Coordinates of N, CA and C in Angstrom, one line a residue:
M182 N 0.9 -1.2 -0.1 CA -0.3 -0.1 0.0 C 1.1 1.3 -0.1
L183 N 1.6 1.1 0.8 CA 3.1 2.2 0.8 C 3.8 2.3 -0.4
D184 N 3.9 1.7 -1.4 CA 4.6 1.4 -2.8 C 3.6 2.4 -3.6
L185 N 2.3 2.0 -3.7 CA 1.0 2.4 -4.4 C 1.1 4.2 -3.9
L186 N 1.3 4.4 -2.5 CA 0.5 5.9 -2.5 C 1.7 7.0 -2.8
K187 N 3.3 5.9 -3.2 CA 4.3 6.7 -3.2 C 4.3 6.8 -5.4
T188 N 4.0 6.0 -5.4 CA 3.4 5.9 -7.4 C 3.0 6.8 -7.4
R189 N 1.6 7.2 -6.7 CA 0.4 8.2 -7.0 C 0.8 9.2 -6.8
W190 N 1.9 9.4 -5.7 CA 2.3 10.8 -5.0 C 3.2 11.6 -6.7
R191 N 4.1 10.9 -7.1 CA 5.2 10.4 -7.9 C 4.5 10.9 -9.1
Q192 N 3.6 10.6 -10.1 CA 2.4 10.9 -10.8 C 2.1 12.4 -10.8
G193 N 1.5 12.7 -9.5 CA 1.0 13.8 -9.4 C -0.3 14.0 -10.1
Y194 N -0.8 15.5 -10.4 CA -2.2 15.9 -10.7 C -2.4 15.6 -12.3
Q195 N -3.0 14.6 -12.6 CA -3.0 14.0 -14.4 C -4.7 14.7 -14.9
T196 N -5.8 14.8 -14.6 CA -6.6 15.5 -14.5 C -5.7 16.9 -15.9
T197 N -7.2 16.7 -17.5 CA -6.3 18.0 -18.2 C -7.1 18.9 -17.4
S198 N -7.0 20.0 -18.0 CA -7.2 21.2 -18.0 C -8.5 21.7 -18.9
F199 N -8.7 20.8 -19.2 CA -9.8 21.0 -20.5 C -11.4 21.4 -19.5
P200 N -12.3 22.3 -19.8 CA -12.0 23.3 -21.0 C -11.1 24.4 -21.2
N201 N -10.4 24.5 -20.3 CA -9.7 26.2 -19.7 C -8.1 25.5 -20.1
G202 N -7.1 26.3 -20.6 CA -5.8 26.1 -21.0 C -5.7 25.1 -21.9
T203 N -4.7 25.0 -22.1 CA -4.2 24.2 -23.8 C -5.0 22.5 -23.4
V204 N -5.2 21.7 -24.0 CA -4.9 20.2 -23.9 C -3.9 19.7 -24.9
T205 N -3.3 18.1 -24.7 CA -2.5 17.6 -25.5 C -3.1 16.3 -26.3
L206 N -3.0 16.2 -27.4 CA -3.7 15.4 -28.0 C -2.8 14.7 -29.2
P207 N -3.0 13.1 -29.1 CA -2.0 12.3 -29.2 C -0.9 12.8 -30.7
E208 N -0.2 12.3 -31.1 CA 0.9 12.5 -32.6 C 0.0 11.8 -33.4
G209 N -0.4 12.2 -34.7 CA -1.0 11.3 -35.5 C -2.6 11.9 -35.2
F210 N -2.7 12.7 -34.5 CA -4.9 12.9 -34.6 C -5.2 13.9 -35.5
R211 N -6.1 13.3 -36.4 CA -7.0 13.9 -37.0 C -7.8 14.5 -36.8
G212 N -8.3 15.7 -36.4 CA -9.2 16.3 -36.2 C -10.2 16.9 -37.5
R213 N -11.1 18.5 -37.5 CA -11.7 18.8 -38.1 C -11.2 19.5 -39.4
P214 N -11.3 18.6 -40.9 CA -10.3 19.0 -41.7 C -10.3 20.7 -42.9
T215 N -9.7 20.6 -43.2 CA -9.7 22.0 -44.1 C -10.7 22.1 -45.8
V216 N -11.4 22.7 -46.2 CA -11.7 21.7 -47.5 C -11.1 23.1 -48.2
D217 N -10.6 23.0 -49.3 CA -10.2 24.2 -50.4 C -10.1 23.2 -52.0
A218 N -11.3 23.7 -52.6 CA -11.4 22.6 -54.2 C -10.1 23.5 -55.0
S219 N -10.0 24.6 -54.7 CA -9.1 26.1 -55.5 C -7.9 25.2 -55.9
V220 N -7.2 24.5 -54.7 CA -6.3 23.9 -54.7 C -5.8 22.9 -55.1
C221 N -6.9 21.9 -55.5 CA -6.8 20.6 -56.2 C -6.5 20.6 -57.2
A222 N -5.4 19.3 -57.7 CA -4.9 19.3 -59.0 C -6.0 18.3 -59.9
N223 N -7.3 17.7 -59.3 CA -7.6 16.4 -59.7 C -9.1 16.6 -60.2
D224 N -9.6 17.7 -59.7 CA -10.7 18.0 -59.8 C -11.5 17.3 -58.8
C225 N -10.6 16.8 -57.7 CA -11.2 16.5 -56.7 C -11.8 14.9 -56.8
K226 N -12.1 14.2 -57.9 CA -12.3 13.5 -57.8 C -11.7 12.0 -57.4
V227 N -10.2 12.1 -57.0 CA -9.3 11.2 -56.7 C -9.5 11.2 -55.1
C228 N -9.9 12.2 -54.6 CA -10.3 12.8 -53.1 C -11.6 11.7 -53.2
A229 N -12.8 12.1 -53.6 CA -14.1 11.4 -53.3 C -13.7 10.0 -53.8
A230 N -12.9 9.6 -54.3 CA -13.1 8.1 -55.0 C -12.1 7.1 -53.9
S231 N -11.4 8.0 -53.3 CA -10.5 7.0 -52.3 C -11.6 7.1 -51.0
C232 N -12.7 7.4 -50.8 CA -12.9 7.8 -49.4 C -13.9 6.3 -49.2
P233 N -13.8 5.9 -48.4 CA -14.6 4.3 -48.2 C -15.7 4.1 -47.8
T234 N -16.7 5.5 -47.4 CA -17.8 5.3 -47.0 C -18.4 6.7 -47.7
Q235 N -18.0 6.9 -48.5 CA -18.3 8.0 -49.5 C -18.8 9.2 -48.6
A236 N -18.3 10.0 -48.2 CA -18.3 11.0 -46.9 C -18.0 12.8 -48.0
I237 N -17.3 12.4 -49.0 CA -17.0 13.3 -50.0 C -17.3 13.8 -51.5
A238 N -18.2 14.2 -51.4 CA -18.7 15.1 -52.3 C -18.5 16.0 -53.2
T239 N -18.0 16.5 -54.3 CA -17.6 16.9 -55.2 C -18.8 18.6 -56.2
D240 N -18.5 19.4 -56.4 CA -19.5 20.1 -57.5 C -20.3 20.8 -56.3
P241 N -20.1 21.8 -55.2 CA -18.9 21.8 -55.0 C -18.0 20.9 -53.6
L242 N -16.8 20.8 -53.8 CA -16.5 20.2 -52.7 C -16.6 19.8 -51.5
R243 N -17.2 19.3 -50.6 CA -17.6 19.2 -49.0 C -17.4 17.3 -48.5
I244 N -17.2 17.6 -47.4 CA -17.0 16.1 -46.5 C -18.2 16.2 -45.8
D245 N -18.5 15.3 -45.6 CA -19.8 14.8 -44.4 C -19.1 14.0 -43.1
L246 N -18.6 14.9 -42.5 CA -18.0 14.5 -41.0 C -18.8 13.2 -40.3
G247 N -20.4 13.5 -40.6 CA -20.9 12.3 -40.3 C -20.6 10.9 -40.6
A248 N -20.2 10.7 -41.6 CA -20.1 9.3 -42.6 C -18.5 9.0 -42.4
C249 N -17.5 10.4 -42.1 CA -16.4 10.4 -42.6 C -15.5 9.4 -41.2
L250 N -14.8 8.6 -41.4 CA -14.2 7.5 -40.3 C -12.5 8.2 -40.3
F251 N -12.1 9.8 -40.8 CA -11.0 10.0 -40.5 C -10.0 9.2 -40.7
C252 N -9.7 8.0 -41.5 CA -8.6 7.4 -41.8 C -7.5 7.8 -42.7
G253 N -7.7 9.5 -43.6 CA -6.9 10.1 -44.2 C -6.7 9.2 -45.4
Q254 N -7.2 8.6 -46.2 CA -6.9 8.0 -47.4 C -7.1 9.0 -48.4
C255 N -8.2 10.4 -48.3 CA -8.4 11.3 -48.9 C -7.0 12.2 -48.9
Q256 N -7.0 12.2 -48.0 CA -5.5 13.8 -47.6 C -4.2 12.6 -48.4
Q257 N -4.2 11.4 -48.5 CA -3.1 10.6 -49.3 C -3.3 10.5 -50.4
A258 N -4.0 10.3 -51.2 CA -5.1 10.3 -52.5 C -4.5 12.0 -53.3
C259 N -5.3 12.7 -52.8 CA -5.0 14.2 -53.2 C -3.5 15.1 -52.8
G260 N -2.6 14.5 -51.7 CA -2.0 14.9 -51.9 C -1.8 16.4 -50.8
P261 N -0.5 17.0 -51.0 CA -1.3 18.7 -50.0 C -2.1 18.9 -50.8
G262 N -3.1 19.5 -50.6 CA -3.9 20.1 -51.1 C -5.2 19.9 -51.0
A263 N -6.3 19.9 -51.4 CA -7.9 20.2 -51.0 C -8.3 19.5 -49.6
L264 N -8.0 18.4 -49.4 CA -8.3 17.9 -47.9 C -7.5 18.1 -46.9
T265 N -7.0 18.6 -45.9 CA -6.3 18.5 -44.8 C -6.7 18.4 -43.3
F266 N -6.5 17.6 -42.5 CA -7.0 17.5 -41.5 C -6.1 17.9 -40.3
G267 N -6.3 18.3 -39.4 CA -6.1 19.5 -38.7 C -6.2 18.9 -37.4
N268 N -5.9 20.0 -36.2 CA -5.8 19.2 -34.9 C -7.0 19.7 -34.0
D269 N -8.1 20.8 -34.7 CA -9.4 20.6 -33.9 C -10.1 19.6 -33.6
F270 N -10.1 19.4 -31.9 CA -11.0 18.0 -31.7 C -12.1 18.9 -32.1
R271 N -13.0 19.7 -32.0 CA -14.1 20.5 -31.7 C -15.2 20.0 -33.2
L272 N -16.2 18.6 -32.9 CA -16.8 18.5 -34.5 C -18.2 18.5 -33.7
A273 N -18.5 18.7 -33.0 CA -20.1 17.8 -32.1 C -20.5 19.0 -32.9
S274 N -22.1 18.3 -33.4 CA -23.1 19.5 -34.1 C -24.3 19.0 -33.4
R275 N -25.1 20.4 -33.1 CA -26.7 19.8 -32.8 C -27.3 19.6 -34.0
R276 N -27.2 20.1 -35.2 CA -27.8 19.6 -36.4 C -27.0 18.4 -37.4
R277 N -27.8 17.5 -37.9 CA -26.6 17.0 -38.9 C -26.4 17.7 -40.1
E278 N -27.3 18.5 -40.8 CA -26.6 18.8 -41.8 C -25.3 19.8 -42.0
D279 N -25.4 20.0 -40.1 CA -24.3 21.1 -40.1 C -22.6 20.2 -40.0
L280 N -23.0 19.1 -40.4 CA -21.4 18.1 -40.1 C -21.0 17.9 -41.7
V281 N -21.7 18.5 -42.8 CA -21.1 18.6 -43.8 C -20.4 20.0 -44.4
I282 N -19.2 20.1 -44.5 CA -18.4 21.3 -44.4 C -17.8 21.3 -46.0
S283 N -17.7 22.6 -45.9 CA -17.1 22.8 -47.5 C -16.2 23.9 -47.6
G284 N -15.3 24.5 -46.4 CA -14.2 25.0 -46.3 C -13.8 24.8 -44.8
S285 N -12.9 26.1 -44.5 CA -12.4 25.9 -43.2 C -13.4 26.4 -42.0
E286 N -14.8 26.7 -42.2 CA -14.9 27.6 -41.1 C -15.7 26.7 -40.1
S287 N -16.1 26.5 -38.7 CA -16.7 25.8 -38.1 C -17.8 26.3 -37.4
Q288 N -19.3 25.5 -37.9 CA -20.3 25.9 -36.9 C -20.8 25.8 -35.5
K289 N -21.0 27.3 -34.9 CA -21.1 27.5 -33.8 C -21.9 25.8 -33.0
L290 N -22.1 25.1 -32.3 CA -22.8 24.4 -31.8 C -23.9 25.0 -30.9
Q291 N -25.1 25.0 -31.0 CA -26.0 25.8 -30.1 C -26.6 25.1 -29.0
A292 N -26.3 26.0 -27.4 CA -26.8 25.0 -26.4 C -28.4 24.7 -26.4
L293 N -28.5 23.9 -25.0 CA -30.0 23.6 -25.2 C -30.8 25.0 -25.0
D294 N -31.8 25.3 -24.9 CA -32.8 26.3 -24.4 C -32.6 26.3 -22.9
A295 N -32.8 27.7 -22.7 CA -32.8 28.0 -21.1 C -33.3 27.0 -19.9
A296 N -34.6 26.4 -20.2 CA -35.2 25.6 -19.4 C -34.5 23.9 -19.5
M297 N -34.3 23.8 -20.6 CA -33.5 22.5 -20.5 C -32.2 22.3 -19.6
Q298 N -31.6 24.2 -20.2 CA -30.1 23.9 -19.1 C -30.1 24.1 -17.6
R299 N -31.4 24.9 -17.3 CA -32.2 24.3 -16.1 C -31.9 22.9 -15.6
L300 N -32.8 21.9 -16.1 CA -32.9 20.8 -15.8 C -31.3 20.1 -15.9
F301 N -30.5 20.2 -16.9 CA -29.7 19.1 -17.1 C -28.2 19.9 -16.8
G302 N -27.9 21.4 -16.9 CA -26.8 21.8 -17.0 C -25.9 21.5 -15.8
R303 N -26.3 20.9 -14.9 CA -25.6 20.8 -13.5 C -25.7 19.5 -13.0
S304 N -26.2 18.4 -14.2 CA -26.4 17.0 -13.1 C -27.1 16.3 -14.8
L305 N -26.2 15.6 -15.4 CA -27.2 14.8 -16.3 C -26.4 13.4 -16.2
K306 N -27.7 12.5 -16.3 CA -27.1 11.2 -16.4 C -28.1 10.6 -17.9
L307 N -26.7 9.3 -18.0 CA -27.0 9.0 -19.4 C -26.6 7.5 -19.3
R308 N -27.8 6.9 -20.6 CA -27.8 5.3 -20.3 C -27.2 5.4 -21.6
Q309 N -26.1 4.1 -21.5 CA -25.3 4.1 -23.1 C -26.0 3.0 -23.9
V310 N -26.3 3.4 -25.4 CA -26.8 1.7 -25.8 C -26.1 1.8 -26.9
S311 N -24.9 0.2 -26.6 CA -24.5 -0.3 -27.6 C -25.2 -0.8 -29.1
A312 N -25.2 -0.5 -30.0 CA -26.4 -0.8 -31.2 C -25.5 -1.6 -32.3
G313 N -24.9 -2.2 -31.9 CA -24.2 -3.0 -32.7 C -22.4 -2.6 -33.3
G314 N -22.0 -1.7 -32.5 CA -20.8 -1.1 -32.3 C -19.7 -2.1 -32.2
C315 N -18.5 -2.0 -32.8 CA -17.1 -2.6 -32.9 C -16.5 -2.4 -31.2
N316 N -17.2 -1.5 -30.3 CA -16.2 -1.3 -29.3 C -15.6 -0.1 -29.1
G317 N -15.2 0.6 -30.4 CA -13.9 1.6 -30.4 C -14.9 2.9 -29.8
C318 N -16.0 3.1 -30.4 CA -16.4 4.5 -29.4 C -16.6 4.0 -28.0
E319 N -17.3 2.8 -27.7 CA -17.5 2.2 -26.5 C -16.5 2.5 -25.7
A320 N -15.5 2.1 -25.8 CA -13.4 2.3 -24.9 C -13.4 3.9 -24.9
E321 N -13.6 4.6 -25.8 CA -13.7 5.8 -26.0 C -14.3 6.7 -24.8
L322 N -15.6 6.2 -24.8 CA -16.6 7.0 -23.7 C -16.0 5.8 -22.4
V323 N -16.0 5.0 -22.4 CA -15.2 5.0 -20.8 C -14.0 5.3 -20.7
A324 N -13.1 6.2 -21.6 CA -12.0 7.2 -21.0 C -12.2 8.2 -20.8
T325 N -13.7 8.7 -21.0 CA -14.2 10.0 -20.5 C -14.3 10.3 -18.9
G326 N -14.0 8.9 -18.4 CA -14.4 8.3 -16.8 C -13.3 8.6 -16.4
N327 N -12.0 8.4 -17.2 CA -10.5 8.1 -16.5 C -10.1 9.2 -15.8
V328 N -9.3 9.0 -14.8 CA -8.6 10.2 -14.4 C -8.2 11.5 -14.5
V329 N -7.8 11.1 -16.7 CA -7.6 11.7 -17.5 C -8.5 13.3 -17.7
F330 N -9.7 12.7 -18.4 CA -10.9 13.4 -19.1 C -11.8 13.3 -17.4
D331 N -12.0 12.5 -16.2 CA -12.7 13.1 -15.7 C -14.5 13.1 -15.7
L332 N -15.1 12.9 -16.4 CA -16.2 13.0 -16.8 C -17.2 13.5 -15.3
K333 N -17.2 12.6 -14.6 CA -18.0 13.1 -13.4 C -17.9 15.1 -12.6
R334 N -16.9 15.3 -12.8 CA -16.4 16.4 -12.3 C -17.3 17.7 -12.8
F335 N -17.6 17.2 -13.8 CA -19.0 18.0 -15.0 C -20.4 17.6 -14.6
G336 N -20.5 17.2 -13.6 CA -21.9 16.2 -12.8 C -22.3 15.4 -14.1
I337 N -21.8 14.8 -14.9 CA -22.4 14.0 -16.2 C -21.4 12.6 -15.8
Q338 N -22.8 11.7 -15.4 CA -22.4 10.1 -15.6 C -23.5 9.0 -16.3
F339 N -22.6 8.1 -16.6 CA -23.4 7.2 -16.8 C -23.8 6.1 -15.8
V340 N -25.6 5.9 -16.1 CA -26.2 5.0 -15.4 C -26.7 3.7 -15.6
A341 N -26.8 2.8 -14.7 CA -27.1 1.2 -15.3 C -28.7 1.5 -16.1
S342 N -29.5 2.1 -15.7 CA -31.0 2.1 -16.2 C -31.3 3.2 -16.9
P343 N -32.2 2.9 -17.8 CA -32.8 4.1 -18.8 C -34.2 5.2 -17.6
R344 N -34.6 3.8 -16.6 CA -35.7 4.4 -15.4 C -34.6 5.6 -14.8
H345 N -33.4 5.6 -14.7 CA -32.6 6.4 -13.6 C -31.5 7.7 -14.6
A346 N -32.1 7.7 -15.9 CA -31.4 8.5 -16.6 C -32.8 9.6 -17.3
D347 N -31.3 10.8 -18.0 CA -31.8 11.9 -18.6 C -31.7 11.6 -20.2
G348 N -31.2 10.8 -20.2 CA -31.0 10.8 -21.7 C -30.4 9.2 -22.4
I349 N -30.2 9.0 -23.4 CA -29.3 8.1 -23.9 C -28.4 8.6 -25.0
V350 N -27.0 7.4 -24.7 CA -26.0 7.7 -25.7 C -25.6 6.8 -26.7
I351 N -25.8 6.6 -28.0 CA -26.0 5.4 -28.7 C -24.9 5.3 -29.6
T352 N -24.1 4.1 -29.7 CA -22.9 3.9 -30.6 C -23.5 2.7 -31.3
G353 N -22.9 2.3 -32.4 CA -22.9 1.9 -33.5 C -23.8 2.0 -34.8
P354 N -23.9 1.0 -35.5 CA -24.8 1.6 -37.0 C -26.2 0.8 -36.5
V355 N -26.7 0.4 -35.6 CA -27.9 0.0 -34.6 C -28.4 -1.1 -36.0
T356 N -28.6 -2.3 -35.1 CA -28.4 -4.0 -36.1 C -29.9 -4.1 -36.3
T357 N -30.1 -4.7 -36.3 CA -32.0 -5.1 -36.5 C -32.0 -6.1 -35.7
N358 N -30.8 -6.2 -34.9 CA -31.1 -7.3 -33.6 C -31.0 -6.3 -32.6
M359 N -30.8 -5.0 -32.6 CA -30.7 -4.3 -31.9 C -32.1 -3.1 -31.9
V360 N -32.7 -3.0 -32.9 CA -33.1 -2.1 -33.2 C -34.7 -1.7 -31.8
R361 N -35.2 -2.8 -31.4 CA -36.0 -3.0 -30.6 C -35.6 -2.8 -29.3
A362 N -34.4 -2.7 -28.9 CA -33.9 -2.9 -27.9 C -33.6 -1.2 -27.8
L363 N -33.4 -0.5 -28.5 CA -33.2 0.4 -28.6 C -34.3 1.5 -28.4
R364 N -35.1 1.0 -29.3 CA -36.3 1.6 -29.2 C -37.2 1.8 -27.6
E365 N -36.8 1.0 -27.2 CA -37.5 0.2 -25.8 C -37.1 1.3 -24.8
T366 N -35.4 1.2 -24.9 CA -34.5 1.9 -24.0 C -35.2 3.4 -24.1
Y367 N -35.2 4.1 -25.2 CA -35.3 5.0 -25.4 C -36.7 5.9 -24.8
Q368 N -37.9 4.8 -25.1 CA -39.2 5.0 -24.4 C -39.0 4.9 -22.6
A369 N -38.2 4.0 -22.4 CA -38.2 4.0 -20.8 C -37.3 5.0 -20.1
V370 N -37.0 6.2 -21.0 CA -36.0 7.0 -20.0 C -37.5 8.2 -20.0
P371 N -37.5 8.2 -18.9 CA -38.5 10.1 -18.6 C -38.3 11.0 -19.3
T372 N -39.4 11.6 -20.2 CA -39.4 13.0 -20.6 C -39.0 14.2 -19.6
P373 N -38.5 15.2 -20.0 CA -37.8 15.3 -21.5 C -36.7 14.7 -21.1
K374 N -35.8 14.5 -22.5 CA -34.9 13.8 -22.6 C -34.0 13.5 -23.7
L375 N -32.9 13.6 -23.6 CA -31.8 13.9 -24.8 C -31.5 12.8 -25.3
V376 N -30.7 12.6 -26.5 CA -30.6 11.7 -27.5 C -28.8 12.2 -27.9
V377 N -28.1 11.4 -27.8 CA -26.7 11.4 -28.4 C -26.2 10.4 -28.8
A378 N -26.0 10.9 -30.6 CA -25.5 9.9 -31.1 C -24.0 9.8 -31.3
V379 N -23.3 9.1 -31.0 CA -21.5 9.1 -30.7 C -21.1 8.1 -32.0
G380 N -20.1 8.8 -32.9 CA -19.8 7.9 -33.9 C -20.4 7.2 -35.2
A381 N -18.9 7.6 -36.2 CA -20.1 7.5 -37.3 C -21.3 6.6 -37.9
C382 N -20.7 5.3 -37.0 CA -21.6 4.3 -37.1 C -23.1 4.8 -36.8
A383 N -23.4 5.4 -36.0 CA -24.3 6.0 -34.7 C -25.4 7.2 -35.8
I384 N -24.4 8.0 -36.6 CA -25.0 9.2 -37.3 C -25.1 8.4 -38.6
S385 N -24.0 7.6 -39.1 CA -24.8 7.2 -41.0 C -24.8 6.0 -41.0
G386 N -23.8 5.1 -40.4 CA -24.0 3.8 -40.8 C -22.5 3.1 -41.0
G387 N -21.4 4.4 -40.9 CA -20.7 4.6 -40.9 C -19.7 3.2 -42.1
P388 N -18.6 2.4 -42.0 CA -18.2 1.8 -42.5 C -19.2 0.2 -43.1
V389 N -20.1 0.0 -42.3 CA -20.9 -0.9 -42.8 C -22.6 -0.1 -43.3
A390 N -22.8 0.9 -43.5 CA -23.8 1.4 -44.0 C -24.1 1.1 -45.9
G391 N -25.7 0.7 -45.4 CA -26.0 0.1 -46.6 C -25.8 -1.4 -46.7
G392 N -25.8 -2.1 -45.2 CA -25.7 -3.6 -45.1 C -26.8 -3.9 -44.8
A393 N -27.2 -5.8 -45.3 CA -28.6 -5.8 -44.8 C -29.0 -6.0 -43.8
A394 N -27.6 -6.0 -42.7 CA -28.3 -6.2 -40.9 C -28.2 -4.9 -40.1
V395 N -28.3 -3.8 -41.1 CA -28.1 -2.3 -40.2 C -29.0 -1.5 -40.7
L396 N -29.0 -0.4 -39.7 CA -30.3 0.7 -39.7 C -29.7 2.0 -40.3
N397 N -28.4 1.7 -40.9 CA -27.6 3.0 -40.8 C -27.6 4.3 -39.9
G398 N -27.6 3.7 -38.9 CA -27.3 4.4 -37.8 C -28.8 5.1 -36.8
V399 N -28.6 6.0 -36.1 CA -30.6 6.0 -35.5 C -31.5 6.2 -36.3
P400 N -32.4 5.3 -36.0 CA -33.4 5.7 -36.7 C -34.6 7.1 -36.8
S401 N -34.8 7.4 -37.7 CA -36.0 8.7 -37.6 C -36.7 8.5 -37.0
D402 N -37.3 7.7 -35.8 CA -37.9 7.9 -34.9 C -37.6 8.2 -34.0
I403 N -35.8 8.3 -33.5 CA -35.9 8.6 -32.1 C -34.7 9.7 -32.8
P404 N -35.8 11.3 -32.0 CA -35.2 12.2 -32.3 C -33.9 12.4 -31.8
V405 N -32.5 13.2 -32.9 CA -31.2 12.9 -31.9 C -30.8 14.4 -31.8
D406 N -30.1 14.5 -30.5 CA -30.2 16.2 -29.7 C -28.7 16.7 -30.5
L407 N -27.6 15.7 -30.3 CA -26.3 15.8 -30.1 C -25.7 15.0 -31.3
Y408 N -25.3 15.3 -32.4 CA -24.1 14.3 -33.2 C -22.6 14.6 -32.7
I409 N -22.2 13.3 -32.4 CA -20.7 13.4 -32.3 C -19.9 12.6 -33.0
P410 N -19.1 13.1 -34.4 CA -18.7 12.0 -35.0 C -16.9 12.0 -34.9
G411 N -16.8 11.0 -35.6 CA -15.5 10.7 -35.1 C -15.5 8.6 -35.3
C412 N -14.2 8.3 -35.8 CA -14.5 6.8 -36.1 C -13.0 6.5 -34.8
P413 N -13.0 6.2 -34.0 CA -14.2 6.9 -32.9 C -13.4 8.3 -32.5
P414 N -14.5 8.7 -32.0 CA -14.1 10.3 -31.8 C -13.2 10.3 -30.2
H415 N -12.6 11.3 -30.5 CA -11.7 11.6 -29.2 C -12.7 11.9 -27.8
P416 N -11.6 11.5 -26.3 CA -12.9 11.9 -25.4 C -12.5 13.4 -25.3
L417 N -12.3 14.2 -25.7 CA -12.1 15.7 -25.4 C -13.6 16.1 -26.5
T418 N -13.7 15.4 -28.1 CA -14.8 15.5 -28.7 C -16.0 15.6 -27.8
I419 N -16.2 14.4 -27.3 CA -16.7 13.8 -26.4 C -17.5 14.8 -25.5
L420 N -16.4 15.1 -24.5 CA -16.5 16.2 -23.6 C -16.9 17.6 -24.3
D421 N -16.1 18.3 -25.4 CA -16.5 19.2 -25.8 C -18.1 19.5 -26.4
G422 N -18.5 18.6 -27.0 CA -20.1 18.8 -27.6 C -20.8 18.9 -26.2
L423 N -21.1 17.4 -25.3 CA -21.4 17.8 -24.1 C -21.7 19.1 -23.8
L424 N -20.7 19.2 -23.0 CA -20.3 20.5 -22.3 C -21.0 21.9 -22.9
K425 N -20.9 22.0 -24.4 CA -21.4 23.1 -25.0 C -23.1 23.2 -25.6
M426 N -23.8 21.7 -25.4 CA -24.6 21.5 -25.6 C -25.2 22.2 -24.1
L427 N -24.8 21.7 -22.9 CA -25.4 22.0 -21.5 C -25.1 23.4 -21.5
G428 N -24.7 24.0 -22.4 CA -24.3 25.5 -22.2 C -23.2 26.0 -21.1
R429 N -22.4 24.6 -20.7 CA -21.5 24.7 -20.1 C -19.9 25.4 -20.3
I430 N -19.5 25.6 -21.9 CA -19.3 25.9 -22.7 C -19.7 27.2 -23.8
K431 N -18.9 28.2 -23.6 CA -19.9 29.6 -24.7 C -19.0 29.6 -25.5

């Protein structure tokens, strides 16, 4: 026990200062891309053809972050040019259409209205539903609760039952075997409630979109309040989206 205490003392304070101060991102991190068709030497067709999820469209050039896997194949195919991934981890959006970008400007994420902020702004309980995911997004959600990111310090935590929750967090492309469970979980959450779609699969179906056993993301009868793109999204992307939705970050 004494050795454990000494080790912990040497480690010091490890929790990130987010949302204040600077943050440290891993080497090779791919964040919000910059789109500039004017420097493309191939009429953007090579970039679009290289995308495994057809997240890139042309005329005009644009990229759908809700379908993007952030794999970087488009950037490699295009070379230094039309599509460049930066270090901006702030990717979440309240509206699906705001995930389609065609330049370098990012849309401001609109917070919940005043009444909903009063309800959930200081204490938010979430039930997570893995609707056929690969566990990548699920692992990042778990990471938000570790000593580095410490989700609970913001009053946000995951609970075991939808009856105790203020909303649900959905991951995975929503398989045909999971859609009933998802809908029943949603119905079990008391109103008013929130829905958060995490990862490309939950937003658009991701790499398995169009498969016979998936619904290509959250079905339309479950309204989504927050989209957090990525494959998987970084814990800071998740934190940033949740806190902005709650009005904790202006």
